[in-house]
Short mmCIF file of C-alpha atoms in Angstrom, two decimals:
data_model
loop_
_atom_site.label_atom_id
_atom_site.label_comp_id
_atom_site.label_asym_id
_atom_site.label_seq_id
_atom_site.Cartn_x
_atom_site.Cartn_y
_atom_site.Cartn_z
CA MET R 136 -40.64 -35.06 58.82
CA MET R 137 -37.47 -36.68 60.36
CA LEU R 138 -36.18 -37.00 57.22
CA ILE R 139 -37.04 -33.37 56.56
CA ARG R 140 -35.47 -32.17 59.42
CA PHE R 141 -32.33 -34.72 58.03
CA TYR R 142 -32.25 -32.80 54.44
CA THR R 143 -32.51 -29.28 56.19
CA ALA R 144 -29.78 -29.76 58.59
CA MET R 145 -27.07 -31.59 55.45
CA TRP R 146 -27.90 -28.05 53.78
CA VAL R 147 -27.00 -25.87 56.24
CA MET R 148 -24.19 -27.37 56.59
CA LEU R 149 -23.54 -27.82 52.83
CA LEU R 150 -23.96 -24.29 52.84
CA THR R 151 -21.72 -23.19 56.52
CA ALA R 152 -18.77 -25.20 54.66
CA CYS R 153 -19.26 -23.49 51.13
CA SER R 154 -19.51 -20.14 52.77
CA PRO R 155 -16.23 -17.73 53.43
CA THR R 156 -15.22 -16.92 56.42
CA PRO R 157 -14.67 -12.83 56.81
CA GLU R 158 -11.20 -13.37 56.31
CA THR R 159 -11.35 -14.59 52.75
CA THR R 160 -13.62 -12.72 51.22
CA THR R 161 -11.15 -9.77 51.88
CA MET R 162 -8.56 -12.19 50.68
CA ASN R 163 -10.97 -12.64 47.76
CA VAL R 164 -11.23 -8.99 46.72
CA GLN R 165 -7.73 -7.43 47.94
CA LEU R 166 -6.91 -10.78 44.87
CA ASN R 167 -9.52 -8.49 42.93
CA LEU R 168 -8.04 -5.86 43.17
CA ASP R 169 -4.59 -6.83 42.76
CA GLN R 170 -5.33 -8.81 39.52
CA LEU R 171 -7.04 -5.78 38.21
CA ALA R 172 -4.03 -3.39 39.61
CA GLU R 173 -1.85 -6.17 37.37
CA GLN R 174 -4.23 -4.82 34.22
CA TYR R 175 -3.82 -1.02 34.68
CA VAL R 176 0.68 -1.68 34.78
CA LYS R 177 0.14 -3.39 31.67
CA LEU R 178 -2.06 -1.10 30.00
CA ALA R 179 0.35 1.52 31.20
CA LEU R 180 3.16 0.39 29.71
CA LYS R 181 1.30 -0.49 26.12
CA ILE R 182 0.09 2.91 25.85
CA GLY R 183 3.34 3.95 26.13
CA GLN R 184 4.47 2.58 23.32
CA HIS R 185 2.35 4.71 21.47
CA HIS R 186 4.21 8.55 22.85
CA PRO R 187 7.86 7.99 24.28
CA SER R 188 7.33 10.56 26.89
CA TYR R 189 3.73 9.21 28.48
CA ILE R 190 6.22 6.44 30.97
CA ASP R 191 7.95 8.28 33.43
CA ALA R 192 9.15 5.55 35.54
CA TYR R 193 9.13 2.11 35.63
CA TYR R 194 9.78 -0.44 37.60
CA GLY R 195 7.82 -3.31 38.13
CA PRO R 196 7.84 -6.70 36.92
CA ALA R 197 10.07 -6.80 33.54
CA SER R 198 7.54 -9.71 32.47
CA PHE R 199 4.91 -7.22 32.41
CA LYS R 200 6.20 -4.92 30.04
CA PRO R 201 4.36 -5.45 26.11
CA ILE R 202 7.14 -7.86 23.57
CA GLN R 203 4.41 -7.77 20.74
CA GLU R 204 4.13 -4.63 18.29
CA LYS R 205 1.88 -1.83 20.04
CA THR R 206 -2.01 -2.28 20.22
CA SER R 207 -3.70 0.20 18.35
CA LEU R 208 -5.30 3.27 20.52
CA GLU R 209 -9.31 2.18 19.53
CA THR R 210 -8.73 -1.42 21.42
CA LEU R 211 -6.36 -0.06 24.43
CA LEU R 212 -9.33 2.49 24.83
CA VAL R 213 -12.09 0.43 25.29
CA SER R 214 -9.25 -1.77 27.35
CA ALA R 215 -9.41 1.58 30.01
CA GLN R 216 -13.42 1.29 30.26
CA GLU R 217 -13.48 -2.12 30.59
CA LEU R 218 -10.61 -1.43 33.34
CA ARG R 219 -12.72 1.59 34.76
CA ILE R 220 -15.65 -1.19 34.91
CA GLY R 221 -14.51 -3.37 36.92
CA ILE R 222 -12.84 -1.56 39.01
CA GLU R 223 -15.71 0.38 40.10
CA LYS R 224 -17.35 -2.72 40.67
CA VAL R 225 -15.44 -4.20 43.25
CA VAL R 226 -16.56 -4.75 46.77
CA ILE R 227 -14.05 -3.70 49.22
CA LYS R 228 -13.48 -2.85 52.53
CA PRO R 229 -13.13 0.68 53.43
CA ALA R 230 -9.16 0.38 53.72
CA LEU R 231 -9.11 -0.31 50.37
CA TYR R 232 -11.09 3.02 49.56
CA GLN R 233 -8.54 5.11 49.16
CA ARG R 234 -6.97 2.45 46.66
CA GLN R 235 -9.91 2.00 44.92
CA GLU R 236 -10.40 5.43 43.65
CA LEU R 237 -7.23 6.34 43.59
CA LEU R 238 -7.20 3.63 40.28
CA ILE R 239 -10.28 4.41 39.31
CA ILE R 240 -9.12 8.38 38.75
CA GLN R 241 -6.13 6.81 36.71
CA VAL R 242 -7.72 5.02 34.43
CA ARG R 243 -10.23 7.93 33.69
CA SER R 244 -7.30 9.70 33.04
CA MET R 245 -5.77 6.62 31.40
CA GLU R 246 -8.98 7.31 29.02
CA MET R 247 -8.80 10.66 28.08
CA PHE R 248 -5.06 10.47 27.17
CA ILE R 249 -5.80 8.11 24.54
CA ARG R 250 -9.11 10.13 23.54
CA LEU R 251 -5.87 13.12 23.10
CA GLN R 252 -3.62 10.46 20.76
CA LEU R 253 -6.51 9.53 18.98
CA GLY R 254 -6.67 13.10 17.62
CA GLU R 255 -10.41 14.09 19.64
CA HIS R 256 -9.98 17.95 20.18
CA VAL R 257 -10.78 19.24 24.33
CA SER R 258 -10.83 22.89 25.35
CA PHE R 259 -8.12 23.01 27.83
CA ASP R 260 -9.64 22.69 30.42
CA ASP R 261 -11.39 19.68 30.03
CA GLU R 262 -8.08 18.26 29.17
CA SER R 263 -6.46 19.50 32.36
CA LYS R 264 -9.52 17.92 34.33
CA GLY R 265 -9.53 14.74 32.27
CA LEU R 266 -5.59 13.81 32.37
CA TYR R 267 -5.15 15.85 35.53
CA ASP R 268 -8.43 15.73 37.82
CA ALA R 269 -7.99 19.50 38.61
CA ILE R 270 -8.94 22.88 36.82
CA SER R 271 -6.79 25.57 37.10
CA PRO R 272 -8.64 28.67 38.66
CA THR R 273 -9.24 32.04 35.53
CA ILE R 274 -6.65 34.31 35.31
CA SER R 275 -7.45 38.12 34.49
CA GLU R 276 -4.90 39.82 32.40
CA THR R 277 -6.23 42.62 34.87
CA GLN R 278 -6.03 40.79 37.51
CA LEU R 279 -1.87 40.43 36.42
CA ASP R 280 -1.58 44.40 35.61
CA SER R 281 -1.67 44.94 39.15
CA ALA R 282 1.32 42.49 40.03
CA LEU R 283 3.33 44.10 37.71
CA ILE R 284 1.91 47.69 38.69
CA GLU R 285 3.76 46.69 42.48
CA LEU R 286 6.67 45.03 40.72
CA ASP R 287 7.80 48.37 38.91
CA LYS R 288 7.93 50.32 42.09
CA LEU R 289 10.28 47.18 43.17
CA VAL R 290 12.91 46.93 40.05
CA PRO R 291 15.55 49.59 40.20
CA GLY R 292 16.75 51.42 36.64
CA GLU R 293 14.33 53.25 34.03
CA GLY R 294 13.08 51.91 30.98
CA GLU R 295 10.74 49.17 29.91
CA LEU R 296 9.99 46.24 33.20
CA ASN R 297 11.00 43.46 31.23
CA ASN R 298 14.68 44.48 30.48
CA ARG R 299 14.91 45.89 33.99
CA LEU R 300 14.62 43.18 34.98
CA ASN R 301 16.11 40.74 33.74
CA HIS R 302 18.70 43.73 33.47
CA TYR R 303 18.69 43.62 37.28
CA LYS R 304 18.91 39.79 37.03
CA LYS R 305 22.41 39.21 35.67
CA GLN R 306 23.90 40.09 38.11
CA PHE R 307 22.72 36.47 40.55
CA VAL R 308 23.27 34.22 37.22
CA ILE R 309 25.00 31.67 39.06
CA PRO R 310 28.15 30.84 36.71
CA LEU R 311 28.68 27.63 35.41
CA ASP R 312 32.42 27.12 36.78
CA LYS R 313 30.19 28.03 40.29
CA LEU R 314 27.07 26.11 39.24
CA ASP R 315 28.34 22.06 40.30
CA ALA R 316 29.53 23.92 44.64
CA VAL R 317 26.52 26.07 44.36
CA PHE R 318 23.78 23.14 43.86
CA VAL R 319 25.36 20.12 45.98
CA ALA R 320 25.65 22.25 48.55
CA ALA R 321 22.09 23.33 47.93
CA ILE R 322 20.94 19.37 47.72
CA ASP R 323 23.01 18.21 50.44
CA GLU R 324 20.86 20.73 53.16
CA ALA R 325 17.62 20.14 51.19
CA ARG R 326 18.21 15.92 52.02
CA LYS R 327 19.46 16.68 55.51
CA ARG R 328 16.32 18.54 56.57
CA THR R 329 14.30 16.22 55.09
CA LYS R 330 16.05 13.36 57.06
CA GLN R 331 15.35 14.91 60.43
CA HIS R 332 11.99 14.72 59.66
CA ILE R 333 11.06 12.22 56.39
CA GLN R 334 12.93 8.60 56.83
CA LEU R 335 14.37 7.85 53.76
CA PRO R 336 16.18 3.92 53.53
CA ALA R 337 19.91 3.46 53.76
CA GLN R 338 20.47 2.60 50.84
CA GLU R 339 18.79 5.95 48.61
CA ASN R 340 21.04 7.98 46.77
CA PHE R 341 21.14 10.44 43.92
CA LYS R 342 23.63 10.96 40.34
CA ILE R 343 23.26 15.04 39.04
CA GLU R 344 23.83 15.53 35.51
CA TYR R 345 24.75 18.81 33.57
CA VAL R 346 22.51 18.96 30.47
CA THR R 347 21.33 20.95 27.16
CA ASP R 348 19.13 20.89 25.01
CA LYS R 349 15.48 20.50 26.81
CA VAL R 350 12.16 21.88 27.13
CA TRP R 351 12.76 22.45 31.18
CA SER R 352 15.10 22.97 33.59
CA GLY R 353 15.33 20.75 36.14
CA TYR R 354 14.29 16.92 35.99
CA ASN R 355 14.59 13.96 37.92
CA TRP R 356 14.37 10.20 35.92
CA TYR R 357 13.93 7.92 38.94
CA LYS R 358 15.21 4.26 38.58
CA GLY R 359 13.71 2.54 41.06
CA GLY R 360 15.59 1.10 43.55
CA ASN R 361 15.15 4.43 45.94
CA TYR R 362 17.81 5.98 43.11
CA SER R 363 17.34 8.95 40.74
CA VAL R 364 19.14 10.47 38.50
CA ILE R 365 19.06 14.96 38.82
CA GLN R 366 19.82 16.73 35.08
CA LEU R 367 20.03 19.96 35.66
CA ASN R 368 19.32 22.13 31.93
CA THR R 369 22.46 25.05 31.59
CA ASP R 370 21.04 26.28 27.92
CA PHE R 371 19.39 29.31 30.16
CA PRO R 372 21.38 31.28 33.19
CA ILE R 373 20.02 29.89 36.61
CA TYR R 374 19.78 31.85 39.23
CA ILE R 375 20.70 32.12 42.73
CA ASP R 376 16.70 30.83 43.80
CA ARG R 377 16.38 28.56 41.13
CA ALA R 378 19.07 26.41 43.69
CA ILE R 379 17.39 25.59 46.21
CA ASP R 380 14.41 25.03 44.25
CA LEU R 381 15.69 22.71 41.89
CA ALA R 382 16.98 20.93 44.77
CA SER R 383 14.47 20.62 46.63
CA HIS R 384 11.77 20.33 44.00
CA GLU R 385 14.00 17.61 42.07
CA GLY R 386 15.52 15.81 45.41
CA TYR R 387 14.34 16.58 48.76
CA PRO R 388 12.51 16.05 49.81
CA GLY R 389 9.88 16.33 45.88
CA HIS R 390 10.03 13.91 42.98
CA HIS R 391 13.25 11.75 44.95
CA VAL R 392 11.14 11.30 47.75
CA PHE R 393 8.31 11.21 46.60
CA ASN R 394 8.98 8.06 44.51
CA SER R 395 11.16 6.30 46.73
CA GLN R 396 8.25 6.64 49.73
CA MET R 397 5.62 5.18 47.28
CA GLU R 398 8.54 2.26 46.30
CA GLN R 399 8.79 2.02 50.23
CA HIS R 400 5.57 2.01 51.07
CA LEU R 401 3.24 0.39 48.65
CA VAL R 402 4.67 -1.75 46.26
CA ASN R 403 7.85 -3.09 48.97
CA ASN R 404 5.46 -3.15 52.02
CA LEU R 405 2.37 -3.43 50.89
CA LYS R 406 2.60 -5.21 46.93
CA TRP R 407 0.27 -2.40 45.28
CA VAL R 408 1.97 -2.70 41.85
CA GLU R 409 -0.03 -0.07 40.39
CA PHE R 410 2.66 2.86 42.13
CA SER R 411 5.84 0.72 40.42
CA VAL R 412 4.86 2.65 36.81
CA TYR R 413 4.15 6.82 36.77
CA PRO R 414 2.41 7.57 33.73
CA LEU R 415 3.56 11.38 33.07
CA PHE R 416 0.26 12.57 32.15
CA SER R 417 -2.13 11.06 34.95
CA PRO R 418 -3.25 12.83 38.35
CA GLN R 419 0.08 11.15 39.91
CA SER R 420 1.87 13.97 38.54
CA LEU R 421 -0.36 16.81 39.62
CA LEU R 422 0.02 15.36 43.22
CA ALA R 423 4.25 15.54 41.95
CA GLU R 424 4.78 18.64 40.71
CA GLY R 425 2.62 19.97 43.75
CA SER R 426 4.08 18.79 46.60
CA ALA R 427 7.99 19.26 44.85
CA ASN R 428 6.40 23.04 44.69
CA TYR R 429 5.23 22.55 48.39
CA GLY R 430 8.30 21.10 49.49
CA ILE R 431 10.68 23.52 49.01
CA GLU R 432 9.27 25.85 51.65
CA VAL R 433 8.12 22.86 53.92
CA ALA R 434 12.42 22.54 53.65
CA PHE R 435 13.53 25.88 53.93
CA PRO R 436 10.58 28.24 55.83
CA LYS R 437 11.48 31.92 54.41
CA ALA R 438 13.81 32.95 57.60
CA GLU R 439 16.23 29.77 57.19
CA ARG R 440 16.10 29.83 53.25
CA LEU R 441 17.43 33.61 53.85
CA ALA R 442 19.68 32.74 56.27
CA PHE R 443 20.71 30.07 54.12
CA GLU R 444 21.57 31.76 50.77
CA THR R 445 22.80 34.69 53.01
CA GLU R 446 25.50 32.58 54.48
CA VAL R 447 26.25 30.00 52.32
CA LEU R 448 24.90 29.96 48.45
CA PHE R 449 25.69 33.55 47.18
CA PRO R 450 29.59 33.30 48.98
CA LEU R 451 29.75 30.03 46.79
CA ALA R 452 28.45 32.03 43.39
CA GLY R 453 30.10 35.75 44.67
CA MET R 454 27.37 36.91 45.13
CA ASP R 455 26.88 40.10 47.02
CA PRO R 456 25.34 38.64 50.32
CA THR R 457 23.84 41.75 51.57
CA GLN R 458 21.25 41.92 47.78
CA VAL R 459 19.11 38.66 49.01
CA GLU R 460 16.63 40.86 50.74
CA ARG R 461 15.88 42.74 48.08
CA TYR R 462 16.19 40.12 45.76
CA TYR R 463 13.96 38.49 47.58
CA GLN R 464 11.41 41.19 47.93
CA ILE R 465 10.78 41.07 43.98
CA GLN R 466 10.90 37.04 44.07
CA ASP R 467 7.65 37.19 46.12
CA LYS R 468 5.94 40.00 43.92
CA LEU R 469 6.90 37.29 40.59
CA SER R 470 4.99 34.63 42.41
CA LEU R 471 2.31 37.13 42.04
CA LEU R 472 2.18 36.44 38.46
CA SER R 473 2.82 31.66 38.74
CA TYR R 474 -0.37 31.39 36.65
CA ALA R 475 1.31 34.01 33.61
CA ASP R 476 1.68 30.92 32.28
CA ASN R 477 -1.65 28.64 32.92
CA MET R 478 -3.69 31.91 31.05
CA VAL R 479 -1.48 31.96 28.21
CA ALA R 480 -1.21 27.57 27.87
CA LYS R 481 -5.32 28.21 28.25
CA ARG R 482 -5.37 30.50 25.59
CA TYR R 483 -2.88 29.28 23.57
CA LEU R 484 -4.17 25.71 23.44
CA ASP R 485 -7.94 26.22 22.59
CA GLY R 486 -6.47 28.75 19.78
CA GLU R 487 -7.12 31.81 21.51
CA ILE R 488 -3.78 33.38 20.12
CA ASN R 489 -1.13 32.22 17.76
CA ARG R 490 2.33 31.69 19.25
CA GLU R 491 3.55 35.37 18.24
CA GLN R 492 0.66 36.36 20.66
CA ALA R 493 2.30 33.38 23.18
CA ILE R 494 5.37 34.40 23.09
CA GLU R 495 4.41 38.11 24.03
CA LEU R 496 1.94 37.61 26.61
CA LEU R 497 4.75 35.51 28.41
CA MET R 498 7.05 38.47 28.25
CA LYS R 499 4.94 41.11 29.41
CA TYR R 500 3.28 39.17 32.41
CA ALA R 501 5.88 35.95 33.10
CA LEU R 502 8.76 38.21 32.69
CA SER R 503 11.02 36.07 30.38
CA THR R 504 13.39 37.41 28.17
CA LYS R 505 11.78 36.57 24.50
CA GLU R 506 14.47 33.61 24.07
CA LYS R 507 13.64 32.33 27.54
CA SER R 508 9.79 32.40 26.18
CA MET R 509 10.41 30.64 22.72
CA GLN R 510 10.85 27.80 25.46
CA ARG R 511 7.71 27.61 27.36
CA ILE R 512 6.62 27.48 24.03
CA GLY R 513 7.92 25.03 23.42
CA PHE R 514 7.00 23.35 26.78
CA ILE R 515 3.49 23.73 26.55
CA GLU R 516 2.94 22.60 23.39
CA ALA R 517 4.74 19.16 24.88
CA ASN R 518 2.72 18.77 27.26
CA ARG R 519 -0.02 20.60 26.97
CA ALA R 520 -2.30 20.92 30.36
CA TYR R 521 0.97 19.66 32.02
CA VAL R 522 1.78 23.17 33.37
CA ILE R 523 -0.94 23.62 35.36
CA ASN R 524 1.25 20.81 38.11
CA TYR R 525 3.39 23.17 39.80
CA ASN R 526 1.57 26.03 40.26
CA LEU R 527 -2.65 25.20 40.88
CA GLY R 528 -0.55 21.53 42.94
CA GLN R 529 1.98 23.63 44.68
CA ASP R 530 -1.54 25.32 46.12
CA LEU R 531 -3.70 22.14 46.29
CA VAL R 532 -1.22 20.76 48.66
CA ARG R 533 -0.71 24.08 50.64
CA GLU R 534 -4.31 24.03 51.47
CA TYR R 535 -4.70 20.58 52.15
CA VAL R 536 -1.47 19.81 54.56
CA ASP R 537 -3.32 23.78 55.89
CA LYS R 538 -6.72 22.14 56.34
CA MET R 539 -5.16 18.12 57.74
CA THR R 540 -3.46 20.78 60.56
CA GLY R 541 -5.17 23.29 61.15
CA ASN R 542 -2.07 25.44 60.30
CA GLY R 543 -0.11 23.85 62.76
CA ASP R 544 3.29 23.66 64.30
CA HIS R 545 6.55 23.19 61.70
CA ASP R 546 6.97 19.33 63.04
CA ARG R 547 2.86 18.53 62.14
CA ARG R 548 3.16 19.57 58.77
CA TRP R 549 6.24 17.94 58.31
CA GLN R 550 4.39 14.66 59.85
CA VAL R 551 1.57 15.22 57.08
CA PHE R 552 2.91 16.03 54.33
CA ALA R 553 5.11 12.98 54.79
CA ASP R 554 1.87 11.17 55.09
CA LEU R 555 1.10 12.44 51.66
CA LEU R 556 3.84 11.33 49.53
CA ALA R 557 4.04 7.96 50.87
CA ASN R 558 -0.18 7.90 50.76
CA PRO R 559 -0.89 9.43 47.80
CA LYS R 560 -4.21 11.05 46.48
CA THR R 561 -5.59 13.27 43.89
CA ALA R 562 -6.32 16.80 43.79
CA SER R 563 -10.22 15.94 43.96
CA MET R 564 -9.42 13.29 46.92
CA MET R 565 -7.11 16.33 49.16
CA LYS R 566 -10.36 18.67 48.41
CA THR R 567 -13.10 16.85 49.57
CA ALA R 568 -10.62 15.38 53.08
CA ARG R 569 -11.29 15.34 55.85
#
């Protein structure tokens, strides 16, 4: 009997000695998730070998970059599926739930992207859900027609609305020899306003370049180390309202700040390596584009924007500042047509209309010139369902911020917005957040 008790006691001691403490368990779980995050980064970089635009930014370890020839897409799809299952199986503490959920959704997006590269045909909605974790609401031509009727009453002149609008807007084109002065003034003001609410690293900075022959109007190339190259495409006229839009969207508090916040808080501080890579065709882009668009109105509430344009930008551009109010009345009505791009892209990519019909619909409902509409179709052909990220992304971010602030004061709005940039969520995560 004593011998049994002795062995029982020894067995309990052995089990106790071998059982991990809570601290050890946490460390091992963290290590497992970190290892899976490394696999995610390496897999993203391998997928990037198959598409020149897939990796928008990377500032992680150089050793993660693939040095061998391309891995087949079929093999990469299996790797993505296995990685997702591995992440789903990790048992973690509540503090890491958001990190795990975001990783799972990002890897699901990888799977969809690979399937598309393999030539699989999916509908526009299935593609957008798979890549960006969101589906754009269905917009009918009847809904857009009502916005056109309102615009028709505002735009001066006679004849077809598209021609009248584009003729009216010519007076608001920023002359090329004044573009740099106007844009620098806009981005300096956006930067000043952002820094009043978001703490940015002392060394953060950017460079502005003016380029041509692109399918986009502006682009932020984030280089890591809190530094960006911001490019503006001068192929087409840049209207005065685009100065603040582009300065805020590409710079402050848009893409530059978003990437800088992720690098600072998640990569440098928490050592979450998955945020050192930015796959362009992923749920991360819906938040990136949506927050960049929403950030315009956060940095420049309507009354303040009109005042700054009147006092600073219109004079710098050599324009009549008394035209500001009417110009923005028309811009407000044009915003009612923002989902026209989504409607046209969906119908075109789903094969319901051909290219010429798509261009005609853009000319009618986006009220763009034929040349500009052709450029937009080029963007849709190159980036497909990505178009939903701008308008739907903006609406989802606005809804999230409103929900979390209870439509509170402006400082509270900045606080929630800044936290979202530093702690990213996908579309479904924003919808279910409390």
